[in-house]
PDB file of C-alpha atoms in Angstrom:
ATOM      1  CA  MET A 180      18.382 -51.937  68.314  1.00  0.00           C
ATOM      2  CA  GLY A 181      19.008 -51.982  64.498  1.00  0.00           C
ATOM      3  CA  ILE A 182      21.417 -50.894  62.582  1.00  0.00           C
ATOM      4  CA  PRO A 183      19.394 -47.443  61.066  1.00  0.00           C
ATOM      5  CA  GLY A 184      18.242 -47.224  57.793  1.00  0.00           C
ATOM      6  CA  THR A 185      18.436 -51.272  57.838  1.00  0.00           C
ATOM      7  CA  ASP A 186      15.806 -54.437  58.541  1.00  0.00           C
ATOM      8  CA  SER A 187      17.924 -56.307  60.947  1.00  0.00           C
ATOM      9  CA  GLY A 188      15.594 -59.150  60.264  1.00  0.00           C
ATOM     10  CA  PHE A 189      16.075 -59.157  56.749  1.00  0.00           C
ATOM     11  CA  ASN A 190      20.119 -59.015  57.356  1.00  0.00           C
ATOM     12  CA  ILE A 191      19.784 -62.476  59.394  1.00  0.00           C
ATOM     13  CA  ARG A 192      17.725 -64.278  56.931  1.00  0.00           C
ATOM     14  CA  GLN A 193      20.503 -63.162  54.575  1.00  0.00           C
ATOM     15  CA  VAL A 194      23.173 -64.382  56.342  1.00  0.00           C
ATOM     16  CA  LEU A 195      20.976 -67.939  57.441  1.00  0.00           C
ATOM     17  CA  THR A 196      20.425 -68.188  54.112  1.00  0.00           C
ATOM     18  CA  GLY A 197      24.187 -67.463  52.953  1.00  0.00           C
ATOM     19  CA  CYS A 198      25.064 -70.092  55.330  1.00  0.00           C
ATOM     20  CA  CYS A 199      22.521 -73.066  54.745  1.00  0.00           C
ATOM     21  CA  LEU A 200      24.235 -72.209  50.808  1.00  0.00           C
ATOM     22  CA  LEU A 201      27.830 -72.754  51.495  1.00  0.00           C
ATOM     23  CA  LEU A 202      26.977 -75.735  53.896  1.00  0.00           C
ATOM     24  CA  ALA A 203      25.090 -77.305  50.781  1.00  0.00           C
ATOM     25  CA  SER A 204      27.529 -76.215  48.408  1.00  0.00           C
ATOM     26  CA  THR A 205      30.459 -78.034  50.500  1.00  0.00           C
ATOM     27  CA  LEU A 206      27.892 -81.196  51.169  1.00  0.00           C
ATOM     28  CA  ALA A 207      27.563 -81.620  47.490  1.00  0.00           C
ATOM     29  CA  THR A 208      30.853 -81.364  46.826  1.00  0.00           C
ATOM     30  CA  ALA A 209      32.080 -84.014  49.060  1.00  0.00           C
ATOM     31  CA  GLU A 210      29.772 -86.253  47.404  1.00  0.00           C
ATOM     32  CA  GLN A 211      30.784 -85.475  44.093  1.00  0.00           C
ATOM     33  CA  VAL A 212      34.376 -86.821  44.352  1.00  0.00           C
ATOM     34  CA  VAL A 213      34.961 -89.371  41.593  1.00  0.00           C
ATOM     35  CA  TYR A 214      36.574 -92.644  42.774  1.00  0.00           C
ATOM     36  CA  SER A 215      38.803 -94.268  40.918  1.00  0.00           C
ATOM     37  CA  PHE A 216      38.173 -97.795  40.068  1.00  0.00           C
ATOM     38  CA  GLY A 217      40.775-100.441  38.778  1.00  0.00           C
ATOM     39  CA  VAL A 218      40.078-103.786  37.418  1.00  0.00           C
ATOM     40  CA  VAL A 219      42.746-106.205  37.057  1.00  0.00           C
ATOM     41  CA  PRO A 220      42.864-107.116  33.102  1.00  0.00           C
ATOM     42  CA  GLN A 221      41.588-110.528  32.790  1.00  0.00           C
ATOM     43  CA  TYR A 222      40.068-109.757  29.407  1.00  0.00           C
ATOM     44  CA  GLU A 223      40.926-107.265  26.224  1.00  0.00           C
ATOM     45  CA  SER A 224      39.967-103.968  27.085  1.00  0.00           C
ATOM     46  CA  ARG A 225      37.104-103.387  25.131  1.00  0.00           C
ATOM     47  CA  VAL A 226      35.553-106.727  26.978  1.00  0.00           C
ATOM     48  CA  LEU A 227      36.464-105.603  30.758  1.00  0.00           C
ATOM     49  CA  PHE A 228      34.793-102.592  29.938  1.00  0.00           C
ATOM     50  CA  SER A 229      31.350-103.889  28.297  1.00  0.00           C
ATOM     51  CA  ILE A 230      31.792-105.953  31.897  1.00  0.00           C
ATOM     52  CA  TRP A 231      32.225-103.396  34.135  1.00  0.00           C
ATOM     53  CA  GLN A 232      31.465 -99.818  33.021  1.00  0.00           C
ATOM     54  CA  PRO A 233      27.571-100.752  33.184  1.00  0.00           C
ATOM     55  CA  VAL A 234      28.515-102.025  36.472  1.00  0.00           C
ATOM     56  CA  LEU A 235      29.814 -98.973  38.277  1.00  0.00           C
ATOM     57  CA  GLN A 236      26.043 -97.227  36.401  1.00  0.00           C
ATOM     58  CA  GLU A 237      24.340 -99.019  38.366  1.00  0.00           C
ATOM     59  CA  LEU A 238      26.793 -98.357  41.525  1.00  0.00           C
ATOM     60  CA  GLU A 239      26.412 -94.797  40.737  1.00  0.00           C
ATOM     61  CA  ARG A 240      22.773 -95.101  40.962  1.00  0.00           C
ATOM     62  CA  ARG A 241      22.636 -96.558  43.961  1.00  0.00           C
ATOM     63  CA  THR A 242      24.933 -95.536  46.037  1.00  0.00           C
ATOM     64  CA  GLY A 243      25.051 -91.533  45.052  1.00  0.00           C
ATOM     65  CA  LEU A 244      28.756 -91.556  44.707  1.00  0.00           C
ATOM     66  CA  LYS A 245      30.358 -91.197  41.286  1.00  0.00           C
ATOM     67  CA  PHE A 246      33.265 -93.362  39.867  1.00  0.00           C
ATOM     68  CA  ARG A 247      35.616 -93.935  36.992  1.00  0.00           C
ATOM     69  CA  LEU A 248      37.128 -97.480  35.508  1.00  0.00           C
ATOM     70  CA  VAL A 249      40.531 -97.578  35.340  1.00  0.00           C
ATOM     71  CA  GLY A 250      41.760-100.158  32.623  1.00  0.00           C
ATOM     72  CA  SER A 251      45.382-101.508  32.476  1.00  0.00           C
ATOM     73  CA  PRO A 252      47.048-102.920  29.664  1.00  0.00           C
ATOM     74  CA  LYS A 253      48.707-105.536  31.669  1.00  0.00           C
ATOM     75  CA  ILE A 254      48.356-107.304  34.997  1.00  0.00           C
ATOM     76  CA  PRO A 255      51.813-106.205  36.121  1.00  0.00           C
ATOM     77  CA  VAL A 256      50.995-102.749  34.935  1.00  0.00           C
ATOM     78  CA  PHE A 257      47.584-102.992  37.664  1.00  0.00           C
ATOM     79  CA  GLU A 258      49.222-105.414  39.670  1.00  0.00           C
ATOM     80  CA  GLN A 259      51.956-101.850  40.092  1.00  0.00           C
ATOM     81  CA  SER A 260      49.269 -99.499  40.610  1.00  0.00           C
ATOM     82  CA  PHE A 261      47.170-101.685  42.985  1.00  0.00           C
ATOM     83  CA  ILE A 262      50.558-101.859  45.374  1.00  0.00           C
ATOM     84  CA  ALA A 263      50.779 -98.140  44.980  1.00  0.00           C
ATOM     85  CA  GLY A 264      47.907 -97.239  46.160  1.00  0.00           C
ATOM     86  CA  GLU A 265      47.011 -95.686  43.040  1.00  0.00           C
ATOM     87  CA  PHE A 266      43.274 -96.634  42.995  1.00  0.00           C
ATOM     88  CA  ASP A 267      40.179 -95.638  45.593  1.00  0.00           C
ATOM     89  CA  PHE A 268      38.381 -99.220  44.701  1.00  0.00           C
ATOM     90  CA  ALA A 269      39.753-102.300  43.117  1.00  0.00           C
ATOM     91  CA  TYR A 270      38.473-105.622  41.693  1.00  0.00           C
ATOM     92  CA  THR A 271      41.431-107.473  42.345  1.00  0.00           C
ATOM     93  CA  ASN A 272      43.379-110.646  42.621  1.00  0.00           C
ATOM     94  CA  PRO A 273      44.059-111.588  46.138  1.00  0.00           C
ATOM     95  CA  PHE A 274      47.539-112.123  45.796  1.00  0.00           C
ATOM     96  CA  HIS A 275      47.777-108.384  45.489  1.00  0.00           C
ATOM     97  CA  LEU A 276      45.913-108.100  48.578  1.00  0.00           C
ATOM     98  CA  TYR A 277      48.706-110.406  50.158  1.00  0.00           C
ATOM     99  CA  LEU A 278      51.313-108.071  48.734  1.00  0.00           C
ATOM    100  CA  ALA A 279      49.818-104.451  49.464  1.00  0.00           C
ATOM    101  CA  GLU A 280      49.319-105.576  53.428  1.00  0.00           C
ATOM    102  CA  GLY A 281      51.212-103.330  55.452  1.00  0.00           C
ATOM    103  CA  TYR A 282      51.933-100.772  52.737  1.00  0.00           C
ATOM    104  CA  GLN A 283      48.169 -99.849  51.043  1.00  0.00           C
ATOM    105  CA  ASP A 284      46.154-102.093  53.680  1.00  0.00           C
ATOM    106  CA  TYR A 285      43.625-102.040  51.104  1.00  0.00           C
ATOM    107  CA  ILE A 286      40.170-103.321  52.406  1.00  0.00           C
ATOM    108  CA  PRO A 287      38.385-106.318  51.038  1.00  0.00           C
ATOM    109  CA  LEU A 288      34.503-105.483  50.375  1.00  0.00           C
ATOM    110  CA  ILE A 289      32.826-107.972  48.531  1.00  0.00           C
ATOM    111  CA  ARG A 290      33.694-111.121  46.696  1.00  0.00           C
ATOM    112  CA  ASP A 291      31.725-114.337  44.901  1.00  0.00           C
ATOM    113  CA  GLY A 292      30.656-116.370  47.999  1.00  0.00           C
ATOM    114  CA  SER A 293      29.640-119.226  45.471  1.00  0.00           C
ATOM    115  CA  ARG A 294      32.907-121.329  43.972  1.00  0.00           C
ATOM    116  CA  MET A 295      36.442-120.846  44.958  1.00  0.00           C
ATOM    117  CA  LEU A 296      39.244-119.124  42.366  1.00  0.00           C
ATOM    118  CA  GLN A 297      39.930-121.939  40.286  1.00  0.00           C
ATOM    119  CA  GLY A 298      43.433-122.489  38.262  1.00  0.00           C
ATOM    120  CA  ILE A 299      43.011-124.894  35.285  1.00  0.00           C
ATOM    121  CA  VAL A 300      45.261-126.202  32.376  1.00  0.00           C
ATOM    122  CA  VAL A 301      44.050-126.496  29.390  1.00  0.00           C
ATOM    123  CA  VAL A 302      44.788-128.064  25.860  1.00  0.00           C
ATOM    124  CA  LYS A 303      43.341-128.061  22.311  1.00  0.00           C
ATOM    125  CA  LYS A 304      40.714-130.643  22.693  1.00  0.00           C
ATOM    126  CA  ASP A 305      42.336-133.029  19.894  1.00  0.00           C
ATOM    127  CA  SER A 306      45.460-132.639  21.560  1.00  0.00           C
ATOM    128  CA  PRO A 307      47.779-135.528  22.349  1.00  0.00           C
ATOM    129  CA  TYR A 308      48.500-134.374  25.960  1.00  0.00           C
ATOM    130  CA  LYS A 309      46.824-135.870  28.856  1.00  0.00           C
ATOM    131  CA  LYS A 310      48.217-135.237  32.036  1.00  0.00           C
ATOM    132  CA  LEU A 311      51.494-132.640  33.116  1.00  0.00           C
ATOM    133  CA  ALA A 312      53.828-134.989  32.503  1.00  0.00           C
ATOM    134  CA  ASP A 313      53.286-134.784  28.963  1.00  0.00           C
ATOM    135  CA  LEU A 314      54.404-131.082  29.033  1.00  0.00           C
ATOM    136  CA  GLN A 315      57.775-131.491  30.014  1.00  0.00           C
ATOM    137  CA  ASN A 316      59.578-128.795  27.474  1.00  0.00           C
ATOM    138  CA  LYS A 317      56.284-127.972  25.578  1.00  0.00           C
ATOM    139  CA  THR A 318      55.187-124.160  25.260  1.00  0.00           C
ATOM    140  CA  ILE A 319      52.544-122.938  27.744  1.00  0.00           C
ATOM    141  CA  ALA A 320      50.959-119.975  28.038  1.00  0.00           C
ATOM    142  CA  PHE A 321      50.180-117.949  30.927  1.00  0.00           C
ATOM    143  CA  PRO A 322      48.345-114.441  31.180  1.00  0.00           C
ATOM    144  CA  SER A 323      51.318-112.881  33.423  1.00  0.00           C
ATOM    145  CA  VAL A 324      54.036-114.097  35.443  1.00  0.00           C
ATOM    146  CA  ASN A 325      52.327-112.936  38.624  1.00  0.00           C
ATOM    147  CA  ALA A 326      48.223-114.090  37.688  1.00  0.00           C
ATOM    148  CA  LEU A 327      47.190-115.836  41.336  1.00  0.00           C
ATOM    149  CA  GLY A 328      44.915-118.659  39.543  1.00  0.00           C
ATOM    150  CA  ALA A 329      46.133-119.097  36.169  1.00  0.00           C
ATOM    151  CA  SER A 330      50.007-118.800  36.836  1.00  0.00           C
ATOM    152  CA  LEU A 331      50.821-118.924  39.901  1.00  0.00           C
ATOM    153  CA  ALA A 332      48.663-121.690  41.314  1.00  0.00           C
ATOM    154  CA  VAL A 333      48.953-123.588  38.469  1.00  0.00           C
ATOM    155  CA  ARG A 334      53.149-123.282  38.401  1.00  0.00           C
ATOM    156  CA  ALA A 335      53.015-124.388  41.641  1.00  0.00           C
ATOM    157  CA  THR A 336      50.971-127.485  40.792  1.00  0.00           C
ATOM    158  CA  PHE A 337      53.697-128.226  38.010  1.00  0.00           C
ATOM    159  CA  SER A 338      56.377-128.074  40.823  1.00  0.00           C
ATOM    160  CA  ASP A 339      54.361-130.804  43.034  1.00  0.00           C
ATOM    161  CA  ALA A 340      53.912-132.733  40.182  1.00  0.00           C
ATOM    162  CA  GLY A 341      57.412-132.475  39.036  1.00  0.00           C
ATOM    163  CA  LEU A 342      57.075-130.686  35.681  1.00  0.00           C
ATOM    164  CA  THR A 343      59.670-128.021  35.740  1.00  0.00           C
ATOM    165  CA  ALA A 344      61.098-127.703  32.066  1.00  0.00           C
ATOM    166  CA  TYR A 345      58.872-125.904  30.374  1.00  0.00           C
ATOM    167  CA  LYS A 346      58.886-122.783  28.223  1.00  0.00           C
ATOM    168  CA  PRO A 347      56.316-119.929  29.777  1.00  0.00           C
ATOM    169  CA  LEU A 348      54.986-117.546  26.943  1.00  0.00           C
ATOM    170  CA  TYR A 349      53.368-114.916  28.598  1.00  0.00           C
ATOM    171  CA  VAL A 350      50.331-113.485  26.536  1.00  0.00           C
ATOM    172  CA  GLN A 351      48.985-110.656  28.763  1.00  0.00           C
ATOM    173  CA  THR A 352      45.308-111.550  28.938  1.00  0.00           C
ATOM    174  CA  HIS A 353      43.123-115.062  30.433  1.00  0.00           C
ATOM    175  CA  SER A 354      41.315-114.723  26.595  1.00  0.00           C
ATOM    176  CA  SER A 355      44.786-114.533  24.806  1.00  0.00           C
ATOM    177  CA  VAL A 356      45.590-117.799  26.541  1.00  0.00           C
ATOM    178  CA  TYR A 357      43.166-119.507  25.060  1.00  0.00           C
ATOM    179  CA  LEU A 358      43.071-118.641  21.900  1.00  0.00           C
ATOM    180  CA  HIS A 359      47.033-119.213  21.709  1.00  0.00           C
ATOM    181  CA  VAL A 360      46.138-122.694  22.413  1.00  0.00           C
ATOM    182  CA  ALA A 361      43.107-123.163  20.074  1.00  0.00           C
ATOM    183  CA  THR A 362      45.528-121.982  17.118  1.00  0.00           C
ATOM    184  CA  GLY A 363      48.374-124.240  18.539  1.00  0.00           C
ATOM    185  CA  LEU A 364      50.740-121.593  18.933  1.00  0.00           C
ATOM    186  CA  THR A 365      51.146-122.903  22.328  1.00  0.00           C
ATOM    187  CA  ASP A 366      51.156-126.469  23.805  1.00  0.00           C
ATOM    188  CA  ALA A 367      48.997-126.113  26.776  1.00  0.00           C
ATOM    189  CA  GLY A 368      47.709-122.523  28.964  1.00  0.00           C
ATOM    190  CA  GLY A 369      47.006-121.840  32.414  1.00  0.00           C
ATOM    191  CA  GLY A 370      43.806-120.144  33.186  1.00  0.00           C
ATOM    192  CA  VAL A 371      41.132-120.182  35.754  1.00  0.00           C
ATOM    193  CA  LEU A 372      37.600-122.184  35.332  1.00  0.00           C
ATOM    194  CA  SER A 373      35.548-119.109  35.430  1.00  0.00           C
ATOM    195  CA  THR A 374      37.372-117.131  32.521  1.00  0.00           C
ATOM    196  CA  LEU A 375      37.348-120.124  30.630  1.00  0.00           C
ATOM    197  CA  GLN A 376      33.566-120.329  31.042  1.00  0.00           C
ATOM    198  CA  ALA A 377      33.412-116.473  29.820  1.00  0.00           C
ATOM    199  CA  GLN A 378      34.576-117.149  26.532  1.00  0.00           C
ATOM    200  CA  PRO A 379      32.932-117.897  23.235  1.00  0.00           C
ATOM    201  CA  THR A 380      31.176-121.270  23.271  1.00  0.00           C
ATOM    202  CA  ALA A 381      33.035-122.378  19.911  1.00  0.00           C
ATOM    203  CA  LEU A 382      35.950-121.556  21.957  1.00  0.00           C
ATOM    204  CA  GLN A 383      35.227-123.382  25.292  1.00  0.00           C
ATOM    205  CA  GLN A 384      34.622-126.478  23.232  1.00  0.00           C
ATOM    206  CA  ASP A 385      37.785-126.101  21.701  1.00  0.00           C
ATOM    207  CA  MET A 386      39.810-126.671  25.346  1.00  0.00           C
ATOM    208  CA  ARG A 387      40.064-129.552  27.421  1.00  0.00           C
ATOM    209  CA  ILE A 388      41.078-129.072  30.939  1.00  0.00           C
ATOM    210  CA  ILE A 389      43.934-131.900  32.039  1.00  0.00           C
ATOM    211  CA  GLN A 390      44.585-130.308  35.636  1.00  0.00           C
ATOM    212  CA  THR A 391      43.451-128.506  38.082  1.00  0.00           C
ATOM    213  CA  ALA A 392      44.936-126.211  41.261  1.00  0.00           C
ATOM    214  CA  THR A 393      43.914-125.689  44.888  1.00  0.00           C
ATOM    215  CA  GLY A 394      40.797-123.574  45.118  1.00  0.00           C
ATOM    216  CA  ILE A 395      41.626-119.849  46.242  1.00  0.00           C
ATOM    217  CA  PRO A 396      38.973-117.441  47.947  1.00  0.00           C
ATOM    218  CA  THR A 397      37.745-115.340  45.198  1.00  0.00           C
ATOM    219  CA  HIS A 398      38.689-111.771  43.633  1.00  0.00           C
ATOM    220  CA  PRO A 399      37.019-108.664  45.967  1.00  0.00           C
ATOM    221  CA  VAL A 400      36.492-105.703  45.257  1.00  0.00           C
ATOM    222  CA  ALA A 401      38.507-103.773  48.043  1.00  0.00           C
ATOM    223  CA  ALA A 402      38.781-100.245  48.775  1.00  0.00           C
ATOM    224  CA  HIS A 403      41.670 -98.038  49.862  1.00  0.00           C
ATOM    225  CA  PRO A 404      41.820 -97.264  54.219  1.00  0.00           C
ATOM    226  CA  ARG A 405      41.513 -93.100  52.669  1.00  0.00           C
ATOM    227  CA  VAL A 406      37.831 -93.745  51.645  1.00  0.00           C
ATOM    228  CA  PRO A 407      35.350 -93.164  54.016  1.00  0.00           C
ATOM    229  CA  VAL A 408      33.685 -95.517  56.009  1.00  0.00           C
ATOM    230  CA  GLU A 409      30.312 -94.757  55.167  1.00  0.00           C
ATOM    231  CA  HIS A 410      31.145 -94.451  51.279  1.00  0.00           C
ATOM    232  CA  ARG A 411      32.405 -98.316  51.841  1.00  0.00           C
ATOM    233  CA  GLU A 412      29.170 -99.038  53.151  1.00  0.00           C
ATOM    234  CA  ARG A 413      27.202 -97.983  50.597  1.00  0.00           C
ATOM    235  CA  VAL A 414      29.181-100.192  47.874  1.00  0.00           C
ATOM    236  CA  GLN A 415      29.164-102.864  49.961  1.00  0.00           C
ATOM    237  CA  LYS A 416      25.263-102.815  50.458  1.00  0.00           C
ATOM    238  CA  ALA A 417      24.903-101.953  47.038  1.00  0.00           C
ATOM    239  CA  PHE A 418      26.745-105.152  45.142  1.00  0.00           C
ATOM    240  CA  LEU A 419      24.767-106.937  48.017  1.00  0.00           C
ATOM    241  CA  ALA A 420      20.932-105.468  46.880  1.00  0.00           C
ATOM    242  CA  MET A 421      22.209-105.573  43.374  1.00  0.00           C
ATOM    243  CA  ALA A 422      22.093-109.475  43.584  1.00  0.00           C
ATOM    244  CA  LYS A 423      19.013-109.402  44.471  1.00  0.00           C
ATOM    245  CA  THR A 424      17.293-107.838  41.318  1.00  0.00           C
ATOM    246  CA  ALA A 425      17.216-109.953  37.819  1.00  0.00           C
ATOM    247  CA  GLN A 426      19.003-106.709  36.351  1.00  0.00           C
ATOM    248  CA  GLY A 427      21.467-106.528  38.517  1.00  0.00           C
ATOM    249  CA  LYS A 428      22.092-110.445  39.315  1.00  0.00           C
ATOM    250  CA  LYS A 429      22.979-110.325  35.218  1.00  0.00           C
ATOM    251  CA  LEU A 430      26.036-107.253  35.295  1.00  0.00           C
ATOM    252  CA  LEU A 431      26.674-109.351  38.585  1.00  0.00           C
ATOM    253  CA  ASP A 432      27.237-112.368  36.294  1.00  0.00           C
ATOM    254  CA  ARG A 433      29.638-110.991  34.106  1.00  0.00           C
ATOM    255  CA  ILE A 434      32.314-110.618  36.292  1.00  0.00           C
ATOM    256  CA  PRO A 435      31.420-113.468  37.554  1.00  0.00           C
ATOM    257  CA  MET A 436      30.398-112.470  40.799  1.00  0.00           C
ATOM    258  CA  TYR A 437      27.106-115.143  41.057  1.00  0.00           C
ATOM    259  CA  LYS A 438      26.680-114.495  44.977  1.00  0.00           C
ATOM    260  CA  PRO A 439      27.990-111.193  45.979  1.00  0.00           C
ATOM    261  CA  VAL A 440      28.943-111.559  49.599  1.00  0.00           C
ATOM    262  CA  ARG A 441      30.996-109.787  52.469  1.00  0.00           C
ATOM    263  CA  THR A 442      34.392-110.353  53.258  1.00  0.00           C
ATOM    264  CA  ASP A 443      37.420-109.056  54.986  1.00  0.00           C
ATOM    265  CA  MET A 444      41.076-109.480  55.284  1.00  0.00           C
ATOM    266  CA  ARG A 445      40.652-112.495  57.075  1.00  0.00           C
ATOM    267  CA  THR A 446      38.996-115.130  54.290  1.00  0.00           C
ATOM    268  CA  TYR A 447      41.896-114.497  52.434  1.00  0.00           C
ATOM    269  CA  LYS A 448      45.135-115.238  55.173  1.00  0.00           C
ATOM    270  CA  VAL A 449      45.225-118.701  53.536  1.00  0.00           C
ATOM    271  CA  ILE A 450      47.057-117.345  50.818  1.00  0.00           C
ATOM    272  CA  SER A 451      49.785-117.041  52.820  1.00  0.00           C
ATOM    273  CA  ALA A 452      50.385-120.567  53.621  1.00  0.00           C
ATOM    274  CA  MET A 453      50.195-121.426  49.834  1.00  0.00           C
ATOM    275  CA  GLY A 454      53.823-120.624  49.372  1.00  0.00           C
ATOM    276  CA  PHE A 455      53.225-118.697  46.151  1.00  0.00           C
ATOM    277  CA  GLU A 456      55.968-116.215  46.935  1.00  0.00           C
ATOM    278  CA  LYS A 457      58.525-118.582  45.437  1.00  0.00           C
ATOM    279  CA  TYR A 458      56.793-117.673  41.879  1.00  0.00           C
ATOM    280  CA  TYR A 459      56.522-114.216  42.565  1.00  0.00           C
ATOM    281  CA  ILE A 460      58.281-111.912  40.033  1.00  0.00           C
ATOM    282  CA  LYS A 461      58.000-108.599  40.963  1.00  0.00           C
ATOM    283  CA  PRO A 462      57.391-106.398  37.842  1.00  0.00           C
ATOM    284  CA  ALA A 463      59.602-103.680  36.608  1.00  0.00           C
ATOM    285  CA  ARG A 464      58.910-100.690  37.491  1.00  0.00           C
ATOM    286  CA  LYS A 465      56.804 -98.399  35.562  1.00  0.00           C
ATOM    287  CA  GLN A 466      58.938 -95.997  33.228  1.00  0.00           C
ATOM    288  CA  GLY A 467      59.870 -92.906  34.976  1.00  0.00           C
ATOM    289  CA  ASP A 468      59.784 -94.896  38.418  1.00  0.00           C
ATOM    290  CA  ARG A 469      62.942 -94.067  40.837  1.00  0.00           C
TER     291      ARG A 469
END
């Protein structure tokens, strides 16, 4: 029996409509979470944002998720933020994954399967230096003390070759390394092949590679475990799908990620056997840390 003076059917419809609206609002709110996406600063900020902002916009279109690109002024700042678990997603060097394992346990999703991360030692094209032994007591630029391919792998190569007396200069980005070498501010520099190939043609042609380091699996896009599995899978599938279109591939090539493939932590276990820990220097704490 209905309540006197009311339309019980109308009341039921109102209740059901209200419940549906509440559920829809809850789901919409969940979908509108904005995920932070950190990117290791191999390039200066303007270039990094020009590469990654279009990629994230395409990911948003394909996944229905929202992302906020988070830049870091220096690689050590990125490293601290990554190890502290500040990013929901991150494009990171594999050694950062290794460092964060057991603390944040980031989950690798996607990497470039077409190549290995190849550390290189470069000198100016007309330089007299031909081999590592020629760099004894010389000044060598690195992007940062803990950059994986450009610093840790290169310094390990120096050690294996008996090169121990040199003056390191840390210049923040890969691009800055090549500019320091080209302008004669340093005698040589540590970089990686992919970032050298991303430089302007004139700068590339002014460089000469005198040594390569052991190859390492490439940088992954990784997710923090707090990101729901379903959202991780959306991102993973979106990267794979992007590579199948001309426009999507053009965006990924700039990272560079020429052939996205699924990946997981097993791929990066090889890093533990490379002995990079002896060359790693823990960054100073951020201002305000205790």
